[in-house]
């Protein structure tokens, strides 16, 4: 019998990324069958609806899937009601779903791992904690929200179970697919609207992890034998202040943000008042939500997505989500491998544009094209045949240019009298001829 992977929460942010990875890359084996427990299969991508086996229903009534669940080899339990302001119903629903799943998996003789996605909110901070160091797996739990209390209750129940379990506590998870009301996506909208709050350099730091890296961590826990019976925080290892996050978002959107500092006495006062502040305000001045990833790193976890890169991709996705597909414009940027061209390309990508990038430095161009999901044209614009190739490709594929940025240029030190004939030809070809030809083409 082929091994079976059971995933809950596949219609959500994290679960959908994990399910796609399992379906496309087969990290747990090429023969493993992917089974998804979902309430609304219409929220799945077509690829997942066709490529996975679906168990449609509520986890709290999952006993009707007893036979299917009994054949599970690996289980990733991600489904949860992520309602931070919910009441006792949030706790009851999340705990009952987990209890039902644990009971059914107890009848799975071939179960190798039960991986539970918890949250940093399951721990939080004691009111008297000065927040001077990141949280670790050894810190006691003081969940401050119903959602956090539900996750902690699930953790306690899992620890008492006889299953081969591992628990992962993500910090702030960001990336394409995140909910509109989630932290980073909310910040993007606030900076774009120039909300007054985003002007300030709030010093409170948070730990983050890109959803791609989080999926890596989940799979790592499923594979490593030493992860059985262990709890891990998932973070990229570089806590960032809210002011820094505002500044980075503003850099990509071309908006000044996160630059107004607070006086140190005021920061000290706000940190002293933290226990008396609303939960949403406690992290503004204190490192309430920073956590160490050292234990996960010792398991050989290495984050792959730098924050600047992951944030830019998230901003692009958010902009793209806000516009109909037919309104996504093509922009052509020359000299996109470095300098001004590179910066402009990033700004256009953040605005949701589709990009055609040109540069004579193929290595630098390929790096930016991968980062910006762009078409790369490693061409020397001093060559007439290179220009012809570029323009023919655009015409043949029916690409309608919305923007043209002529950033490519050659600067050679010395006077005109000192330049050799070939150097003069090259400067004129790139700085004048290519600019005129591309501009004329774009204006047609």
Short mmCIF file of N, CA and C in Angstrom, two decimals, residues 86-199:
data_model
loop_
_atom_site.label_atom_id
_atom_site.label_comp_id
_atom_site.label_asym_id
_atom_site.label_seq_id
_atom_site.Cartn_x
_atom_site.Cartn_y
_atom_site.Cartn_z
N UNK A 86 -11.85 36.07 18.97
CA UNK A 86 -12.96 35.16 19.22
C UNK A 86 -13.08 34.82 20.69
N UNK A 87 -14.19 34.24 21.04
CA UNK A 87 -14.42 33.86 22.43
C UNK A 87 -14.16 32.40 22.68
N UNK A 88 -14.92 31.82 23.59
CA UNK A 88 -14.72 30.43 23.97
C UNK A 88 -14.98 29.48 22.81
N UNK A 89 -15.81 29.90 21.85
CA UNK A 89 -16.11 29.02 20.71
C UNK A 89 -14.85 28.73 19.90
N UNK A 90 -13.96 29.72 19.78
CA UNK A 90 -12.70 29.51 19.06
C UNK A 90 -11.88 28.43 19.73
N UNK A 91 -11.78 28.51 21.05
CA UNK A 91 -11.03 27.50 21.80
C UNK A 91 -11.66 26.13 21.63
N UNK A 92 -12.96 26.06 21.82
CA UNK A 92 -13.65 24.77 21.75
C UNK A 92 -13.53 24.13 20.38
N UNK A 93 -13.72 24.91 19.32
CA UNK A 93 -13.66 24.36 17.96
C UNK A 93 -12.28 23.83 17.62
N UNK A 94 -11.24 24.61 17.95
CA UNK A 94 -9.88 24.17 17.62
C UNK A 94 -9.47 22.94 18.43
N UNK A 95 -9.82 22.94 19.70
CA UNK A 95 -9.45 21.80 20.56
C UNK A 95 -10.23 20.55 20.17
N UNK A 96 -11.51 20.69 19.89
CA UNK A 96 -12.33 19.53 19.53
C UNK A 96 -11.87 18.92 18.21
N UNK A 97 -11.51 19.75 17.24
CA UNK A 97 -11.00 19.24 15.96
C UNK A 97 -9.72 18.45 16.17
N UNK A 98 -8.84 18.97 17.00
CA UNK A 98 -7.58 18.28 17.27
C UNK A 98 -7.82 16.99 18.03
N UNK A 99 -8.71 17.02 19.01
CA UNK A 99 -9.01 15.80 19.77
C UNK A 99 -9.54 14.71 18.86
N UNK A 100 -10.46 15.06 17.97
CA UNK A 100 -11.04 14.07 17.06
C UNK A 100 -9.96 13.47 16.17
N UNK A 101 -9.08 14.32 15.66
CA UNK A 101 -8.03 13.82 14.76
C UNK A 101 -7.05 12.91 15.50
N UNK A 102 -6.69 13.28 16.72
CA UNK A 102 -5.79 12.43 17.51
C UNK A 102 -6.40 11.07 17.78
N UNK A 103 -7.68 11.06 18.11
CA UNK A 103 -8.36 9.78 18.38
C UNK A 103 -8.37 8.89 17.15
N UNK A 104 -8.62 9.46 15.99
CA UNK A 104 -8.67 8.66 14.77
C UNK A 104 -7.28 8.19 14.35
N UNK A 105 -6.28 9.03 14.54
CA UNK A 105 -4.92 8.64 14.16
C UNK A 105 -4.35 7.59 15.10
N UNK A 106 -4.91 7.47 16.29
CA UNK A 106 -4.48 6.41 17.21
C UNK A 106 -4.76 5.03 16.62
N UNK A 107 -5.64 4.97 15.62
CA UNK A 107 -5.98 3.72 14.96
C UNK A 107 -5.20 3.53 13.66
N UNK A 108 -4.18 4.38 13.42
CA UNK A 108 -3.36 4.29 12.21
C UNK A 108 -2.05 3.60 12.53
N UNK A 109 -1.92 2.30 12.25
CA UNK A 109 -0.72 1.56 12.65
C UNK A 109 0.54 2.00 11.92
N UNK A 110 0.38 2.59 10.72
CA UNK A 110 1.55 3.00 9.95
C UNK A 110 1.93 4.45 10.12
N UNK A 111 1.35 5.13 11.11
CA UNK A 111 1.63 6.56 11.28
C UNK A 111 3.09 6.78 11.67
N UNK A 112 3.80 7.56 10.88
CA UNK A 112 5.20 7.88 11.18
C UNK A 112 5.35 9.22 11.88
N UNK A 113 4.46 10.19 11.56
CA UNK A 113 4.60 11.49 12.20
C UNK A 113 3.29 12.27 12.15
N UNK A 114 2.99 12.91 13.27
CA UNK A 114 1.89 13.86 13.37
C UNK A 114 2.52 15.21 13.63
N UNK A 115 2.45 16.12 12.64
CA UNK A 115 3.05 17.44 12.75
C UNK A 115 1.93 18.46 12.98
N UNK A 116 2.00 19.13 14.11
CA UNK A 116 0.97 20.10 14.48
C UNK A 116 1.51 21.52 14.32
N UNK A 117 0.76 22.35 13.62
CA UNK A 117 1.12 23.76 13.46
C UNK A 117 0.45 24.56 14.57
N UNK A 118 1.26 24.97 15.54
CA UNK A 118 0.76 25.76 16.66
C UNK A 118 0.97 27.24 16.34
N UNK A 119 1.42 28.03 17.28
CA UNK A 119 1.59 29.47 17.06
C UNK A 119 2.43 30.04 18.19
N UNK A 120 3.14 31.13 17.89
CA UNK A 120 3.82 31.85 18.96
C UNK A 120 2.81 32.36 19.97
N UNK A 121 1.55 32.53 19.53
CA UNK A 121 0.49 32.98 20.43
C UNK A 121 0.14 31.97 21.50
N UNK A 122 0.59 30.72 21.35
CA UNK A 122 0.35 29.72 22.40
C UNK A 122 1.19 30.00 23.63
N UNK A 123 2.24 30.80 23.47
CA UNK A 123 3.16 31.09 24.58
C UNK A 123 3.00 32.53 25.06
N UNK A 124 3.22 33.49 24.14
CA UNK A 124 3.16 34.91 24.50
C UNK A 124 4.06 35.23 25.69
N UNK A 125 3.81 36.30 26.37
CA UNK A 125 4.68 36.77 27.45
C UNK A 125 3.90 36.96 28.75
N UNK A 126 4.57 36.67 29.86
CA UNK A 126 4.01 36.99 31.17
C UNK A 126 3.97 38.51 31.32
N UNK A 127 2.96 39.05 32.00
CA UNK A 127 2.89 40.51 32.17
C UNK A 127 4.16 41.13 32.74
N UNK A 128 4.89 40.38 33.56
CA UNK A 128 6.11 40.93 34.16
C UNK A 128 7.36 40.68 33.33
N UNK A 129 7.22 40.03 32.18
CA UNK A 129 8.37 39.76 31.31
C UNK A 129 8.84 41.07 30.67
N UNK A 130 10.11 41.46 30.85
CA UNK A 130 10.59 42.72 30.26
C UNK A 130 10.86 42.61 28.76
N UNK A 131 10.72 41.42 28.20
CA UNK A 131 10.89 41.21 26.74
C UNK A 131 12.29 41.59 26.27
N UNK A 132 13.31 41.25 27.06
CA UNK A 132 14.68 41.60 26.70
C UNK A 132 15.37 40.51 25.87
N UNK A 133 14.75 39.35 25.75
CA UNK A 133 15.35 38.26 24.97
C UNK A 133 14.24 37.55 24.19
N UNK A 134 14.60 36.88 23.12
CA UNK A 134 13.58 36.14 22.35
C UNK A 134 13.01 34.99 23.17
N UNK A 135 11.78 34.64 22.89
CA UNK A 135 11.17 33.47 23.50
C UNK A 135 11.90 32.21 23.05
N UNK A 136 11.94 31.21 23.93
CA UNK A 136 12.48 29.91 23.57
C UNK A 136 11.43 28.84 23.90
N UNK A 137 11.72 27.63 23.46
CA UNK A 137 10.79 26.53 23.68
C UNK A 137 10.64 26.19 25.16
N UNK A 138 11.55 26.66 25.99
CA UNK A 138 11.49 26.35 27.43
C UNK A 138 10.67 27.36 28.22
N UNK A 139 10.24 28.43 27.60
CA UNK A 139 9.48 29.45 28.31
C UNK A 139 8.07 28.96 28.65
N UNK A 140 7.55 29.34 29.82
CA UNK A 140 6.18 28.93 30.19
C UNK A 140 5.15 29.64 29.34
N UNK A 141 3.98 29.04 29.24
CA UNK A 141 2.91 29.58 28.40
C UNK A 141 2.08 30.60 29.17
N UNK A 142 1.83 31.75 28.50
CA UNK A 142 0.92 32.77 29.03
C UNK A 142 0.12 33.33 27.85
N UNK A 143 -0.66 32.50 27.17
CA UNK A 143 -1.38 32.98 25.98
C UNK A 143 -2.32 34.13 26.32
N UNK A 144 -2.31 35.15 25.49
CA UNK A 144 -3.07 36.37 25.76
C UNK A 144 -4.36 36.48 24.96
N UNK A 145 -4.59 35.55 24.01
CA UNK A 145 -5.78 35.62 23.16
C UNK A 145 -6.50 34.28 23.18
N UNK A 146 -7.79 34.26 22.83
CA UNK A 146 -8.51 32.98 22.72
C UNK A 146 -7.83 32.03 21.72
N UNK A 147 -7.35 32.58 20.61
CA UNK A 147 -6.67 31.74 19.63
C UNK A 147 -5.42 31.11 20.23
N UNK A 148 -4.62 31.92 20.94
CA UNK A 148 -3.43 31.39 21.59
C UNK A 148 -3.77 30.35 22.64
N UNK A 149 -4.83 30.59 23.40
CA UNK A 149 -5.23 29.61 24.41
C UNK A 149 -5.68 28.30 23.76
N UNK A 150 -6.33 28.41 22.60
CA UNK A 150 -6.75 27.18 21.92
C UNK A 150 -5.54 26.39 21.43
N UNK A 151 -4.54 27.08 20.93
CA UNK A 151 -3.34 26.39 20.46
C UNK A 151 -2.59 25.74 21.62
N UNK A 152 -2.52 26.43 22.76
CA UNK A 152 -1.85 25.84 23.91
C UNK A 152 -2.61 24.61 24.41
N UNK A 153 -3.93 24.69 24.43
CA UNK A 153 -4.73 23.54 24.85
C UNK A 153 -4.51 22.36 23.90
N UNK A 154 -4.40 22.64 22.62
CA UNK A 154 -4.12 21.56 21.65
C UNK A 154 -2.74 20.96 21.90
N UNK A 155 -1.76 21.82 22.16
CA UNK A 155 -0.41 21.31 22.45
C UNK A 155 -0.43 20.37 23.65
N UNK A 156 -1.12 20.77 24.71
CA UNK A 156 -1.16 19.92 25.91
C UNK A 156 -1.79 18.57 25.61
N UNK A 157 -2.85 18.58 24.82
CA UNK A 157 -3.51 17.31 24.47
C UNK A 157 -2.58 16.44 23.62
N UNK A 158 -1.87 17.06 22.70
CA UNK A 158 -0.95 16.30 21.83
C UNK A 158 0.17 15.68 22.65
N UNK A 159 0.70 16.42 23.61
CA UNK A 159 1.78 15.89 24.44
C UNK A 159 1.34 14.63 25.20
N UNK A 160 0.08 14.56 25.55
CA UNK A 160 -0.41 13.41 26.30
C UNK A 160 -0.74 12.22 25.40
N UNK A 161 -0.71 12.43 24.09
CA UNK A 161 -1.09 11.36 23.17
C UNK A 161 0.09 10.41 22.95
N UNK A 162 -0.19 9.17 22.56
CA UNK A 162 0.88 8.20 22.29
C UNK A 162 1.45 8.32 20.88
N UNK A 163 0.98 9.27 20.10
CA UNK A 163 1.41 9.38 18.70
C UNK A 163 2.85 9.90 18.60
N UNK A 164 3.53 9.63 17.48
CA UNK A 164 4.85 10.21 17.23
C UNK A 164 4.67 11.65 16.72
N UNK A 165 4.59 12.59 17.63
CA UNK A 165 4.23 13.96 17.27
C UNK A 165 5.42 14.90 17.26
N UNK A 166 5.26 15.98 16.50
CA UNK A 166 6.17 17.13 16.53
C UNK A 166 5.31 18.38 16.44
N UNK A 167 5.71 19.43 17.15
CA UNK A 167 4.94 20.68 17.18
C UNK A 167 5.80 21.82 16.66
N UNK A 168 5.25 22.60 15.75
CA UNK A 168 5.94 23.77 15.20
C UNK A 168 5.14 25.02 15.56
N UNK A 169 5.83 26.00 16.15
CA UNK A 169 5.20 27.27 16.51
C UNK A 169 5.68 28.37 15.57
N UNK A 170 4.94 28.65 14.52
CA UNK A 170 5.35 29.75 13.63
C UNK A 170 5.24 31.10 14.33
N UNK A 171 6.15 31.99 13.97
CA UNK A 171 6.02 33.39 14.36
C UNK A 171 5.15 34.06 13.29
N UNK A 172 5.39 35.30 12.96
CA UNK A 172 4.58 35.95 11.92
C UNK A 172 4.92 35.33 10.57
N UNK A 173 3.94 34.71 9.92
CA UNK A 173 4.15 34.08 8.62
C UNK A 173 3.63 35.03 7.55
N UNK A 174 4.43 35.26 6.52
CA UNK A 174 4.02 36.16 5.45
C UNK A 174 4.34 35.55 4.09
N UNK A 175 3.74 36.10 3.06
CA UNK A 175 3.96 35.61 1.71
C UNK A 175 2.67 35.64 0.91
N UNK A 176 2.74 35.33 -0.38
CA UNK A 176 1.53 35.31 -1.22
C UNK A 176 0.48 34.36 -0.66
N UNK A 177 -0.75 34.82 -0.63
CA UNK A 177 -1.84 34.00 -0.14
C UNK A 177 -2.30 34.34 1.26
N UNK A 178 -1.58 35.24 1.95
CA UNK A 178 -1.98 35.56 3.32
C UNK A 178 -3.29 36.35 3.33
N UNK A 179 -4.00 36.26 4.45
CA UNK A 179 -5.31 36.91 4.57
C UNK A 179 -5.17 38.43 4.54
N UNK A 180 -6.23 39.10 4.10
CA UNK A 180 -6.21 40.55 4.01
C UNK A 180 -5.97 41.21 5.36
N UNK A 181 -6.44 40.56 6.42
CA UNK A 181 -6.35 41.15 7.76
C UNK A 181 -5.07 40.78 8.49
N UNK A 182 -4.19 40.02 7.85
CA UNK A 182 -2.95 39.61 8.51
C UNK A 182 -1.95 40.77 8.56
N UNK A 183 -1.10 40.71 9.56
CA UNK A 183 -0.10 41.74 9.88
C UNK A 183 0.57 42.40 8.68
N UNK A 184 1.45 41.70 7.96
CA UNK A 184 2.23 42.32 6.91
C UNK A 184 1.34 42.88 5.80
N UNK A 185 0.31 42.14 5.45
CA UNK A 185 -0.57 42.63 4.38
C UNK A 185 -1.32 43.88 4.83
N UNK A 186 -1.70 43.93 6.09
CA UNK A 186 -2.33 45.14 6.62
C UNK A 186 -1.35 46.31 6.58
N UNK A 187 -0.08 46.03 6.94
CA UNK A 187 0.93 47.09 6.92
C UNK A 187 1.13 47.63 5.50
N UNK A 188 1.12 46.74 4.51
CA UNK A 188 1.29 47.18 3.12
C UNK A 188 0.20 48.18 2.75
N UNK A 189 -1.03 47.85 3.09
CA UNK A 189 -2.15 48.75 2.77
C UNK A 189 -2.03 50.06 3.55
N UNK A 190 -1.60 49.97 4.80
CA UNK A 190 -1.47 51.19 5.61
C UNK A 190 -0.41 52.12 5.04
N UNK A 191 0.74 51.56 4.66
CA UNK A 191 1.80 52.39 4.08
C UNK A 191 1.33 52.99 2.75
N UNK A 192 0.66 52.18 1.94
CA UNK A 192 0.18 52.66 0.64
C UNK A 192 -0.78 53.83 0.81
N UNK A 193 -1.60 53.79 1.88
CA UNK A 193 -2.56 54.87 2.15
C UNK A 193 -1.92 56.02 2.93
N UNK A 194 -0.64 55.87 3.23
CA UNK A 194 0.09 56.87 4.02
C UNK A 194 -0.57 57.10 5.38
N UNK A 195 -0.96 56.02 6.01
CA UNK A 195 -1.57 56.10 7.34
C UNK A 195 -0.57 56.74 8.30
N UNK A 196 -1.00 57.68 9.13
CA UNK A 196 -0.07 58.37 10.04
C UNK A 196 0.75 57.43 10.92
N UNK A 197 0.16 56.31 11.35
CA UNK A 197 0.89 55.38 12.23
C UNK A 197 2.16 54.87 11.57
N UNK A 198 2.13 54.69 10.24
CA UNK A 198 3.29 54.11 9.55
C UNK A 198 4.46 55.08 9.43
N UNK A 199 4.28 56.32 9.82
CA UNK A 199 5.37 57.29 9.75
C UNK A 199 6.37 57.08 10.89
#
